[in-house]
Amino acid sequence: MKILLLTQWFDPEPTFKGLAFAKELQRQGHEVEVLTGFPNYPGGKIYDGYKLKLYQREQIDGISILRVVLYPNHDNSALKRIFNYISFAFMAMLFGIFATKKADIIYAYHPPLTVGIAAVFIKFFRRIPIVYDIQDMWPDTLKATGMLNNQRLLNIIGSVCQLVYKFVDHIVVLCPGFKKILIERAVPESKVSVIYNWCDEEALTKTQPLKLEYQQLMQDKFNIVFAGNIGKAQALDKILDVAKDIEEMKGIQFVFVGGGTETERLKLRLNNENINNVTFIPRMPMSEVGGILNYASLLLVHLKKDPLFEITVPSKTQAYMAIGKPLLMAVAGDAADIVKLAECGRMAVSEDKDSIKAAILDIYKLSAIERHQLGLNARNFYNEKLSLKIGVQQFVKIFERVKND
């Protein structure tokens, strides 16, 4: 098959369905072309080695990539973020209609919603069916994360989502909860499939040696590691509260790896409240994050308490499981169900200090052999149910079915 991957974000940006997805499709015998933007996420600045221009064609590991101009931005301004989304969608629509090869299938990655709109226009002009991969449930996520609170605008976005759902040929979601919501919103059940995300396996398997300063930081400690975006949705104030509560237990420390809109405020809180068992490590490539995860004793997933987050699986879950370490899942619903099914850790109530603290101490008191078994369970479950190879095989079956309908 000839597959057009339409996504606003692509390598070298951090993305769930980027180069690894394209290469695995190619490895399984398919021709792939990528239509994307110039790399600027998450910092909002064009990456070194790239210069913003109307378009650029390149090859990465044998994958043909067409990059189109956009307004680079990813800050807290909703207006600027919207302009970033619209600028890419408009240019992707034009280049998708006039400058890409004829494909059998359009794979469109959501978010943002504007990618779905662009895909629909390309479909109508070029008669190519669309498989729409929903990673965030809009407008629900916009409201839950605080990005947008205007109810009228949220309603408009919801209506546009419904139109996109109508015109795409099949929808893939990352968890059963998303499928349930779509069915409640009148999307036919037969039009929706669940394919769990995988992680960046190549980066994890090519982990770079951990810097000496981080080795010394984490050596001979029970390290509770949180890796990823540090924003409002992660609600990490409660984790700092837990850290304060167990500060007298000198063997335990919290390590936050990454960055985001809340990083500086949380660091300020550390200083103001003299919290000494929490360390922030700046954002780093996944190949380096793997080194941190290898030193972890317990890997933490935490999101603020919101009904939306109970029907999603945070993306870090798969990387945590693949690395083979125990998990503390402080998110209810689908994500907790995976940890329970895999028997690879403990669950806690989101934003509940006592619940999180109890789960941490429960894991802490286990023997090294028991913790190792939890990690082994995590890795085995990932390999059998969530891996890149398994996920791409599921996508290909859907692509073939949609193509032949």
mmCIF file of C-alpha atoms in Angstrom:
data_model
loop_
_atom_site.group_PDB
_atom_site.id
_atom_site.type_symbol
_atom_site.label_atom_id
_atom_site.label_comp_id
_atom_site.label_asym_id
_atom_site.label_seq_id
_atom_site.Cartn_x
_atom_site.Cartn_y
_atom_site.Cartn_z
ATOM 1 C CA MET A 1 0.000 0.000 0.000
ATOM 2 C CA LYS A 2 0.921 3.632 -0.485
ATOM 3 C CA ILE A 3 0.303 5.515 2.750
ATOM 4 C CA LEU A 4 0.314 9.278 3.336
ATOM 5 C CA LEU A 5 1.113 10.119 6.966
ATOM 6 C CA LEU A 6 -0.413 13.500 7.766
ATOM 7 C CA THR A 7 0.803 14.797 11.114
ATOM 8 C CA GLN A 8 1.716 18.240 12.419
ATOM 9 C CA TRP A 9 4.534 16.782 14.525
ATOM 10 C CA PHE A 10 7.241 14.424 13.302
ATOM 11 C CA ASP A 11 10.829 13.545 14.156
ATOM 12 C CA PRO A 12 13.043 15.110 15.382
ATOM 13 C CA GLU A 13 10.102 16.374 17.473
ATOM 14 C CA PRO A 14 8.842 14.054 20.218
ATOM 15 C CA THR A 15 5.818 12.255 18.787
ATOM 16 C CA PHE A 16 3.958 8.998 19.323
ATOM 17 C CA LYS A 17 3.437 8.094 15.661
ATOM 18 C CA GLY A 18 6.543 9.474 13.999
ATOM 19 C CA LEU A 19 9.578 7.997 12.299
ATOM 20 C CA ALA A 20 9.380 4.655 14.107
ATOM 21 C CA PHE A 21 5.805 4.190 12.857
ATOM 22 C CA ALA A 22 6.772 5.111 9.288
ATOM 23 C CA LYS A 23 9.809 2.810 9.301
ATOM 24 C CA GLU A 24 7.845 -0.138 10.658
ATOM 25 C CA LEU A 25 5.175 0.363 7.984
ATOM 26 C CA GLN A 26 7.970 0.405 5.412
ATOM 27 C CA ARG A 27 9.566 -2.690 6.959
ATOM 28 C CA GLN A 28 6.233 -4.484 6.634
ATOM 29 C CA GLY A 29 6.246 -3.756 2.897
ATOM 30 C CA HIS A 30 4.418 -0.447 2.457
ATOM 31 C CA GLU A 31 5.391 2.818 0.751
ATOM 32 C CA VAL A 32 5.212 5.818 3.079
ATOM 33 C CA GLU A 33 5.212 9.563 2.470
ATOM 34 C CA VAL A 34 5.040 12.015 5.376
ATOM 35 C CA LEU A 35 3.397 15.446 5.202
ATOM 36 C CA THR A 36 4.347 17.474 8.270
ATOM 37 C CA GLY A 37 5.563 20.847 9.539
ATOM 38 C CA PHE A 38 8.973 22.263 10.351
ATOM 39 C CA PRO A 39 10.062 20.941 13.745
ATOM 40 C CA ASN A 40 9.287 23.422 16.544
ATOM 41 C CA TYR A 41 7.465 21.419 19.232
ATOM 42 C CA PRO A 42 7.529 21.636 22.236
ATOM 43 C CA GLY A 43 9.661 24.773 22.556
ATOM 44 C CA GLY A 44 7.942 26.769 19.818
ATOM 45 C CA LYS A 45 11.249 27.517 18.059
ATOM 46 C CA ILE A 46 12.509 25.987 14.812
ATOM 47 C CA TYR A 47 15.051 23.254 15.535
ATOM 48 C CA ASP A 48 18.732 23.706 14.750
ATOM 49 C CA GLY A 49 19.512 22.446 11.269
ATOM 50 C CA TYR A 50 16.213 23.675 9.856
ATOM 51 C CA LYS A 51 15.248 27.030 8.405
ATOM 52 C CA LEU A 52 11.623 28.076 8.044
ATOM 53 C CA LYS A 53 10.611 28.313 4.377
ATOM 54 C CA LEU A 54 7.620 27.520 2.176
ATOM 55 C CA TYR A 55 8.458 23.826 1.993
ATOM 56 C CA GLN A 56 11.320 21.368 2.225
ATOM 57 C CA ARG A 57 11.700 17.797 1.036
ATOM 58 C CA GLU A 58 14.016 15.428 2.865
ATOM 59 C CA GLN A 59 14.718 11.757 3.454
ATOM 60 C CA ILE A 60 15.216 10.303 6.912
ATOM 61 C CA ASP A 61 16.151 6.612 7.057
ATOM 62 C CA GLY A 62 14.553 6.055 3.653
ATOM 63 C CA ILE A 63 11.281 7.810 4.521
ATOM 64 C CA SER A 64 10.204 10.614 2.163
ATOM 65 C CA ILE A 65 9.183 13.728 4.120
ATOM 66 C CA LEU A 66 7.542 16.914 2.868
ATOM 67 C CA ARG A 67 7.696 19.744 5.420
ATOM 68 C CA VAL A 68 5.481 22.809 4.970
ATOM 69 C CA VAL A 69 5.649 26.258 6.515
ATOM 70 C CA LEU A 70 3.747 27.006 9.720
ATOM 71 C CA TYR A 71 3.671 29.595 12.488
ATOM 72 C CA PRO A 72 6.005 28.115 15.137
ATOM 73 C CA ASN A 73 4.565 28.387 18.629
ATOM 74 C CA HIS A 74 3.697 26.279 21.658
ATOM 75 C CA ASP A 75 3.253 28.645 24.586
ATOM 76 C CA ASN A 76 0.347 29.359 26.922
ATOM 77 C CA SER A 77 -1.357 31.781 24.536
ATOM 78 C CA ALA A 78 -4.439 30.040 23.146
ATOM 79 C CA LEU A 79 -4.601 32.512 20.250
ATOM 80 C CA LYS A 80 -0.999 31.851 19.177
ATOM 81 C CA ARG A 81 -1.461 28.099 19.579
ATOM 82 C CA ILE A 82 -4.579 28.212 17.381
ATOM 83 C CA PHE A 83 -2.685 30.173 14.723
ATOM 84 C CA ASN A 84 0.044 27.522 14.855
ATOM 85 C CA TYR A 85 -2.551 24.818 14.228
ATOM 86 C CA ILE A 86 -4.412 26.675 11.473
ATOM 87 C CA SER A 87 -1.257 27.715 9.623
ATOM 88 C CA PHE A 88 -0.075 24.124 9.371
ATOM 89 C CA ALA A 89 -3.496 22.790 8.392
ATOM 90 C CA PHE A 90 -3.907 25.316 5.583
ATOM 91 C CA MET A 91 -0.484 24.625 4.090
ATOM 92 C CA ALA A 92 -0.849 20.861 4.573
ATOM 93 C CA MET A 93 -4.176 20.990 2.741
ATOM 94 C CA LEU A 94 -2.631 22.816 -0.238
ATOM 95 C CA PHE A 95 0.449 20.627 -0.456
ATOM 96 C CA GLY A 96 -1.568 17.481 0.242
ATOM 97 C CA ILE A 97 -3.807 18.246 -2.716
ATOM 98 C CA PHE A 98 -1.161 19.413 -5.169
ATOM 99 C CA ALA A 99 2.286 18.137 -4.117
ATOM 100 C CA THR A 100 2.067 14.633 -2.628
ATOM 101 C CA LYS A 101 2.041 11.290 -4.413
ATOM 102 C CA LYS A 102 -1.252 9.507 -4.966
ATOM 103 C CA ALA A 103 -1.821 7.332 -1.905
ATOM 104 C CA ASP A 104 -4.137 4.440 -1.077
ATOM 105 C CA ILE A 105 -4.733 5.666 2.471
ATOM 106 C CA ILE A 106 -4.387 8.927 4.401
ATOM 107 C CA TYR A 107 -3.352 8.346 7.991
ATOM 108 C CA ALA A 108 -4.223 11.555 9.898
ATOM 109 C CA TYR A 109 -2.917 12.146 13.419
ATOM 110 C CA HIS A 110 -5.056 14.107 15.886
ATOM 111 C CA PRO A 111 -4.370 16.426 17.724
ATOM 112 C CA PRO A 112 -4.816 19.031 16.604
ATOM 113 C CA LEU A 113 -8.318 18.888 15.110
ATOM 114 C CA THR A 114 -7.160 21.076 12.238
ATOM 115 C CA VAL A 115 -5.169 18.122 10.850
ATOM 116 C CA GLY A 116 -8.442 16.234 10.511
ATOM 117 C CA ILE A 117 -9.981 19.166 8.633
ATOM 118 C CA ALA A 118 -7.015 19.256 6.242
ATOM 119 C CA ALA A 119 -7.292 15.491 5.712
ATOM 120 C CA VAL A 120 -10.983 15.773 4.796
ATOM 121 C CA PHE A 121 -10.235 18.411 2.142
ATOM 122 C CA ILE A 122 -7.436 16.258 0.696
ATOM 123 C CA LYS A 123 -9.822 13.287 0.639
ATOM 124 C CA PHE A 124 -12.455 15.175 -1.337
ATOM 125 C CA PHE A 125 -10.006 16.467 -3.923
ATOM 126 C CA ARG A 126 -8.001 13.261 -4.348
ATOM 127 C CA ARG A 127 -10.525 10.548 -3.438
ATOM 128 C CA ILE A 128 -8.327 8.928 -0.802
ATOM 129 C CA PRO A 129 -9.913 7.313 2.297
ATOM 130 C CA ILE A 130 -8.849 8.490 5.767
ATOM 131 C CA VAL A 131 -7.933 6.586 8.906
ATOM 132 C CA TYR A 132 -8.114 9.128 11.731
ATOM 133 C CA ASP A 133 -5.970 8.435 14.812
ATOM 134 C CA ILE A 134 -7.343 10.246 17.883
ATOM 135 C CA GLN A 135 -4.773 10.695 20.642
ATOM 136 C CA ASP A 136 -6.614 13.461 22.531
ATOM 137 C CA MET A 137 -10.372 13.727 22.878
ATOM 138 C CA TRP A 138 -11.339 17.240 21.824
ATOM 139 C CA PRO A 139 -12.891 19.460 23.100
ATOM 140 C CA ASP A 140 -12.716 17.544 26.388
ATOM 141 C CA THR A 141 -8.919 17.749 26.676
ATOM 142 C CA LEU A 142 -8.869 21.486 25.938
ATOM 143 C CA LYS A 143 -11.193 22.106 28.860
ATOM 144 C CA ALA A 144 -9.564 19.595 31.214
ATOM 145 C CA THR A 145 -6.074 21.043 30.701
ATOM 146 C CA GLY A 146 -7.269 24.640 31.041
ATOM 147 C CA MET A 147 -6.152 25.576 27.534
ATOM 148 C CA LEU A 148 -9.662 26.766 26.654
ATOM 149 C CA ASN A 149 -12.532 27.596 28.990
ATOM 150 C CA ASN A 150 -14.914 29.503 26.703
ATOM 151 C CA GLN A 151 -17.939 27.207 26.513
ATOM 152 C CA ARG A 152 -19.171 28.668 23.252
ATOM 153 C CA LEU A 153 -15.832 27.975 21.560
ATOM 154 C CA LEU A 154 -15.722 24.507 23.091
ATOM 155 C CA ASN A 155 -19.158 23.797 21.622
ATOM 156 C CA ILE A 156 -18.029 24.983 18.185
ATOM 157 C CA ILE A 157 -14.947 22.754 18.354
ATOM 158 C CA GLY A 158 -17.153 19.842 19.401
ATOM 159 C CA SER A 159 -19.387 20.407 16.371
ATOM 160 C CA VAL A 160 -16.388 20.511 14.024
ATOM 161 C CA CYS A 161 -15.134 17.259 15.578
ATOM 162 C CA GLN A 162 -18.473 15.645 14.765
ATOM 163 C CA LEU A 163 -18.148 16.742 11.133
ATOM 164 C CA VAL A 164 -14.643 15.302 10.891
ATOM 165 C CA TYR A 165 -15.829 12.015 12.430
ATOM 166 C CA LYS A 166 -18.570 11.880 9.800
ATOM 167 C CA PHE A 167 -16.260 12.354 6.822
ATOM 168 C CA VAL A 168 -13.298 10.178 7.821
ATOM 169 C CA ASP A 169 -13.566 6.506 6.897
ATOM 170 C CA HIS A 170 -12.330 4.907 10.104
ATOM 171 C CA ILE A 171 -11.241 6.105 13.537
ATOM 172 C CA VAL A 172 -8.534 4.615 15.744
ATOM 173 C CA VAL A 173 -8.402 5.494 19.445
ATOM 174 C CA LEU A 174 -5.807 4.681 22.088
ATOM 175 C CA CYS A 175 -8.091 3.203 24.748
ATOM 176 C CA PRO A 176 -11.570 1.716 25.279
ATOM 177 C CA GLY A 177 -12.744 4.848 27.099
ATOM 178 C CA PHE A 178 -12.278 6.988 23.993
ATOM 179 C CA LYS A 179 -14.270 4.489 21.943
ATOM 180 C CA LYS A 180 -17.105 4.637 24.454
ATOM 181 C CA ILE A 181 -17.229 8.442 24.213
ATOM 182 C CA LEU A 182 -17.342 8.371 20.409
ATOM 183 C CA ILE A 183 -20.164 5.838 20.443
ATOM 184 C CA GLU A 184 -22.053 8.086 22.884
ATOM 185 C CA ARG A 185 -21.530 10.900 20.359
ATOM 186 C CA ALA A 186 -23.279 8.893 17.637
ATOM 187 C CA VAL A 187 -20.194 7.512 15.878
ATOM 188 C CA PRO A 188 -21.012 3.955 14.721
ATOM 189 C CA GLU A 189 -19.249 1.330 16.826
ATOM 190 C CA SER A 190 -18.048 -0.435 13.665
ATOM 191 C CA LYS A 191 -16.222 2.750 12.636
ATOM 192 C CA VAL A 192 -13.976 2.809 15.733
ATOM 193 C CA SER A 193 -11.053 0.541 16.663
ATOM 194 C CA VAL A 194 -8.806 0.538 19.739
ATOM 195 C CA ILE A 195 -5.046 0.297 19.203
ATOM 196 C CA TYR A 196 -2.907 1.023 22.245
ATOM 197 C CA ASN A 197 0.122 3.246 21.747
ATOM 198 C CA TRP A 198 3.642 1.897 21.816
ATOM 199 C CA CYS A 199 6.765 3.715 22.973
ATOM 200 C CA ASP A 200 9.988 4.807 21.279
ATOM 201 C CA GLU A 201 11.530 1.350 21.453
ATOM 202 C CA GLU A 202 14.613 2.217 19.419
ATOM 203 C CA ALA A 203 15.555 5.063 21.747
ATOM 204 C CA LEU A 204 15.054 2.877 24.807
ATOM 205 C CA THR A 205 17.164 0.051 23.377
ATOM 206 C CA LYS A 206 19.926 2.484 22.382
ATOM 207 C CA THR A 207 20.063 4.135 25.769
ATOM 208 C CA GLN A 208 23.133 6.314 26.228
ATOM 209 C CA PRO A 209 25.199 5.898 29.391
ATOM 210 C CA LEU A 210 23.824 8.075 32.159
ATOM 211 C CA LYS A 211 25.857 11.179 32.928
ATOM 212 C CA LEU A 212 28.048 10.782 35.980
ATOM 213 C CA GLU A 213 26.256 13.566 37.874
ATOM 214 C CA TYR A 214 22.918 11.760 37.479
ATOM 215 C CA GLN A 215 24.447 8.398 38.387
ATOM 216 C CA GLN A 216 25.754 9.921 41.601
ATOM 217 C CA LEU A 217 22.382 11.564 42.246
ATOM 218 C CA MET A 218 20.440 8.309 41.907
ATOM 219 C CA GLN A 219 22.930 5.778 43.256
ATOM 220 C CA ASP A 220 21.899 3.833 46.370
ATOM 221 C CA LYS A 221 18.493 5.555 46.502
ATOM 222 C CA PHE A 222 14.891 4.460 46.090
ATOM 223 C CA ASN A 223 14.186 6.664 43.078
ATOM 224 C CA ILE A 224 10.597 7.574 42.247
ATOM 225 C CA VAL A 225 10.830 8.909 38.700
ATOM 226 C CA PHE A 226 8.338 11.017 36.779
ATOM 227 C CA ALA A 227 9.380 11.619 33.157
ATOM 228 C CA GLY A 228 7.560 13.794 30.644
ATOM 229 C CA ASN A 229 5.611 17.002 30.353
ATOM 230 C CA ILE A 230 5.313 19.075 33.520
ATOM 231 C CA GLY A 231 2.133 21.076 33.084
ATOM 232 C CA LYS A 232 -1.191 21.761 34.758
ATOM 233 C CA ALA A 233 -2.648 18.420 33.680
ATOM 234 C CA GLN A 234 0.075 16.536 35.596
ATOM 235 C CA ALA A 235 -0.911 18.230 38.894
ATOM 236 C CA LEU A 236 2.499 17.611 40.454
ATOM 237 C CA ASP A 237 1.859 19.822 43.468
ATOM 238 C CA LYS A 238 0.336 16.787 45.153
ATOM 239 C CA ILE A 239 3.511 14.808 44.526
ATOM 240 C CA LEU A 240 5.506 17.571 46.217
ATOM 241 C CA ASP A 241 3.098 17.279 49.152
ATOM 242 C CA VAL A 242 3.842 13.553 49.339
ATOM 243 C CA ALA A 243 7.575 14.262 49.138
ATOM 244 C CA LYS A 244 7.305 16.638 52.110
ATOM 245 C CA ASP A 245 5.434 14.003 54.090
ATOM 246 C CA ILE A 246 8.126 11.339 53.652
ATOM 247 C CA GLU A 247 11.164 13.605 53.692
ATOM 248 C CA GLU A 248 12.423 11.990 56.873
ATOM 249 C CA MET A 249 12.864 8.715 54.953
ATOM 250 C CA LYS A 250 16.315 9.585 53.628
ATOM 251 C CA GLY A 251 16.523 6.654 51.219
ATOM 252 C CA ILE A 252 13.610 7.877 49.079
ATOM 253 C CA GLN A 253 13.861 10.654 46.507
ATOM 254 C CA PHE A 254 11.683 11.987 43.693
ATOM 255 C CA VAL A 255 13.204 12.716 40.293
ATOM 256 C CA PHE A 256 11.242 14.775 37.743
ATOM 257 C CA VAL A 257 12.644 14.553 34.207
ATOM 258 C CA GLY A 258 11.332 16.949 31.574
ATOM 259 C CA GLY A 259 9.869 20.399 31.382
ATOM 260 C CA GLY A 260 6.721 22.372 30.797
ATOM 261 C CA THR A 261 4.637 25.339 31.832
ATOM 262 C CA GLU A 262 4.692 24.417 35.541
ATOM 263 C CA THR A 263 8.389 23.631 35.944
ATOM 264 C CA GLU A 264 9.608 26.990 37.228
ATOM 265 C CA ARG A 265 6.695 27.426 39.631
ATOM 266 C CA LEU A 266 7.278 23.976 41.112
ATOM 267 C CA LYS A 267 11.010 24.665 41.460
ATOM 268 C CA LEU A 268 10.179 27.887 43.280
ATOM 269 C CA ARG A 269 7.989 25.919 45.635
ATOM 270 C CA LEU A 270 10.895 23.575 46.400
ATOM 271 C CA ASN A 271 13.026 26.539 47.428
ATOM 272 C CA ASN A 272 10.316 28.354 49.358
ATOM 273 C CA GLU A 273 9.282 25.269 51.337
ATOM 274 C CA ASN A 274 12.777 23.768 51.628
ATOM 275 C CA ILE A 275 11.804 20.439 50.060
ATOM 276 C CA ASN A 276 15.091 18.559 49.719
ATOM 277 C CA ASN A 277 14.102 15.125 48.397
ATOM 278 C CA VAL A 278 12.944 16.287 44.952
ATOM 279 C CA THR A 279 15.235 16.930 41.967
ATOM 280 C CA PHE A 280 14.394 18.368 38.556
ATOM 281 C CA ILE A 281 16.367 17.168 35.534
ATOM 282 C CA PRO A 282 15.910 19.198 32.325
ATOM 283 C CA ARG A 283 14.232 17.800 29.232
ATOM 284 C CA MET A 284 16.484 15.377 27.336
ATOM 285 C CA PRO A 285 16.294 12.995 24.346
ATOM 286 C CA MET A 286 14.500 9.693 24.910
ATOM 287 C CA SER A 287 17.798 7.831 24.521
ATOM 288 C CA GLU A 288 19.057 9.683 27.611
ATOM 289 C CA VAL A 289 15.751 9.385 29.474
ATOM 290 C CA GLY A 290 16.164 5.615 29.191
ATOM 291 C CA GLY A 291 19.273 5.865 31.355
ATOM 292 C CA ILE A 292 17.296 7.669 34.054
ATOM 293 C CA LEU A 293 14.502 5.088 33.872
ATOM 294 C CA ASN A 294 17.025 2.281 34.298
ATOM 295 C CA TYR A 295 18.065 3.820 37.626
ATOM 296 C CA ALA A 296 14.446 4.158 38.765
ATOM 297 C CA SER A 297 12.993 2.037 41.548
ATOM 298 C CA LEU A 298 9.414 3.102 40.828
ATOM 299 C CA LEU A 299 7.957 4.934 37.823
ATOM 300 C CA LEU A 300 5.160 7.400 38.466
ATOM 301 C CA VAL A 301 2.173 8.278 36.291
ATOM 302 C CA HIS A 302 0.026 11.103 37.645
ATOM 303 C CA LEU A 303 -2.676 13.320 36.154
ATOM 304 C CA LYS A 304 -5.109 15.652 37.829
ATOM 305 C CA LYS A 305 -8.446 14.210 38.860
ATOM 306 C CA ASP A 306 -10.710 14.660 35.857
ATOM 307 C CA PRO A 307 -13.218 12.306 34.201
ATOM 308 C CA LEU A 308 -11.388 12.720 30.890
ATOM 309 C CA PHE A 309 -8.147 11.300 32.259
ATOM 310 C CA GLU A 310 -9.969 8.217 33.523
ATOM 311 C CA ILE A 311 -10.610 7.194 29.919
ATOM 312 C CA THR A 312 -7.103 7.608 28.577
ATOM 313 C CA VAL A 313 -3.725 5.913 28.866
ATOM 314 C CA PRO A 314 -0.922 8.450 29.454
ATOM 315 C CA SER A 315 1.759 7.972 26.827
ATOM 316 C CA LYS A 316 4.552 7.427 29.341
ATOM 317 C CA THR A 317 2.833 4.228 30.509
ATOM 318 C CA GLN A 318 4.157 2.208 27.579
ATOM 319 C CA ALA A 319 7.745 3.443 27.954
ATOM 320 C CA TYR A 320 7.635 2.688 31.660
ATOM 321 C CA MET A 321 6.416 -0.854 30.979
ATOM 322 C CA ALA A 322 8.914 -1.484 28.176
ATOM 323 C CA ILE A 323 11.834 -0.487 30.409
ATOM 324 C CA GLY A 324 10.746 -3.156 32.893
ATOM 325 C CA LYS A 325 10.204 -1.279 36.156
ATOM 326 C CA PRO A 326 7.328 -1.243 38.680
ATOM 327 C CA LEU A 327 4.639 1.386 38.032
ATOM 328 C CA LEU A 328 2.641 3.597 40.345
ATOM 329 C CA MET A 329 -0.476 4.524 38.376
ATOM 330 C CA ALA A 330 -2.172 7.512 39.999
ATOM 331 C CA VAL A 331 -4.773 7.704 37.235
ATOM 332 C CA ALA A 332 -8.058 5.798 37.386
ATOM 333 C CA GLY A 333 -9.811 3.994 34.560
ATOM 334 C CA ASP A 334 -8.206 2.505 31.444
ATOM 335 C CA ALA A 335 -4.609 3.181 32.515
ATOM 336 C CA ALA A 336 -5.132 1.593 35.924
ATOM 337 C CA ASP A 337 -6.792 -1.393 34.249
ATOM 338 C CA ILE A 338 -3.620 -2.047 32.231
ATOM 339 C CA VAL A 339 -1.405 -1.991 35.340
ATOM 340 C CA LYS A 340 -3.844 -4.277 37.136
ATOM 341 C CA LEU A 341 -4.054 -6.690 34.194
ATOM 342 C CA ALA A 342 -0.267 -6.756 33.788
ATOM 343 C CA GLU A 343 0.311 -7.130 37.550
ATOM 344 C CA CYS A 344 3.166 -4.657 37.302
ATOM 345 C CA GLY A 345 2.670 -2.162 40.115
ATOM 346 C CA ARG A 346 0.208 -0.324 42.303
ATOM 347 C CA MET A 347 -2.713 2.029 41.744
ATOM 348 C CA ALA A 348 -3.432 5.206 43.698
ATOM 349 C CA VAL A 349 -6.117 7.873 43.686
ATOM 350 C CA SER A 350 -5.128 10.929 41.666
ATOM 351 C CA GLU A 351 -4.358 14.046 43.742
ATOM 352 C CA ASP A 352 -4.901 12.049 46.945
ATOM 353 C CA LYS A 353 -1.787 12.523 49.048
ATOM 354 C CA ASP A 354 -2.505 9.683 51.459
ATOM 355 C CA SER A 355 -3.348 7.196 48.712
ATOM 356 C CA ILE A 356 -0.201 8.012 46.731
ATOM 357 C CA LYS A 357 1.967 7.909 49.834
ATOM 358 C CA ALA A 358 0.554 4.505 50.856
ATOM 359 C CA ALA A 359 1.203 3.049 47.392
ATOM 360 C CA ILE A 360 4.795 4.327 47.405
ATOM 361 C CA LEU A 361 5.504 2.844 50.818
ATOM 362 C CA ASP A 362 3.900 -0.443 49.784
ATOM 363 C CA ILE A 363 6.329 -0.795 46.864
ATOM 364 C CA TYR A 364 9.223 0.498 48.978
ATOM 365 C CA LYS A 365 8.688 -2.273 51.546
ATOM 366 C CA LEU A 366 8.761 -5.057 48.944
ATOM 367 C CA SER A 367 11.881 -7.163 48.562
ATOM 368 C CA ALA A 368 14.191 -6.554 45.610
ATOM 369 C CA ILE A 369 13.015 -9.856 44.099
ATOM 370 C CA GLU A 370 9.358 -8.823 44.359
ATOM 371 C CA ARG A 371 10.036 -5.457 42.735
ATOM 372 C CA HIS A 372 12.026 -7.165 39.991
ATOM 373 C CA GLN A 373 9.069 -9.456 39.266
ATOM 374 C CA LEU A 374 6.732 -6.472 38.915
ATOM 375 C CA GLY A 375 9.133 -4.957 36.398
ATOM 376 C CA LEU A 376 9.388 -8.240 34.509
ATOM 377 C CA ASN A 377 5.598 -8.454 34.344
ATOM 378 C CA ALA A 378 5.508 -4.938 32.894
ATOM 379 C CA ARG A 379 8.024 -5.716 30.150
ATOM 380 C CA ASN A 380 6.369 -9.018 29.195
ATOM 381 C CA PHE A 381 2.938 -7.396 28.916
ATOM 382 C CA TYR A 382 4.350 -4.633 26.736
ATOM 383 C CA ASN A 383 6.070 -7.064 24.372
ATOM 384 C CA GLU A 384 2.975 -9.232 24.002
ATOM 385 C CA LYS A 385 0.250 -6.553 23.808
ATOM 386 C CA LEU A 386 1.607 -3.040 23.231
ATOM 387 C CA SER A 387 4.746 -3.197 21.089
ATOM 388 C CA LEU A 388 5.386 -1.266 17.869
ATOM 389 C CA LYS A 389 5.285 -4.423 15.744
ATOM 390 C CA ILE A 390 1.946 -5.546 17.180
ATOM 391 C CA GLY A 391 0.420 -2.065 16.863
ATOM 392 C CA VAL A 392 1.502 -1.546 13.249
ATOM 393 C CA GLN A 393 0.133 -4.952 12.273
ATOM 394 C CA GLN A 394 -3.231 -3.847 13.673
ATOM 395 C CA PHE A 395 -3.077 -0.566 11.739
ATOM 396 C CA VAL A 396 -2.236 -2.352 8.484
ATOM 397 C CA LYS A 397 -5.287 -4.611 8.838
ATOM 398 C CA ILE A 398 -7.454 -1.499 9.203
ATOM 399 C CA PHE A 399 -5.755 0.257 6.267
ATOM 400 C CA GLU A 400 -6.374 -2.772 4.040
ATOM 401 C CA ARG A 401 -10.006 -3.042 5.084
ATOM 402 C CA VAL A 402 -10.678 0.663 4.525
ATOM 403 C CA LYS A 403 -8.869 0.637 1.181
ATOM 404 C CA ASN A 404 -10.982 -2.265 -0.068
ATOM 405 C CA ASP A 405 -14.353 -0.975 1.185
#
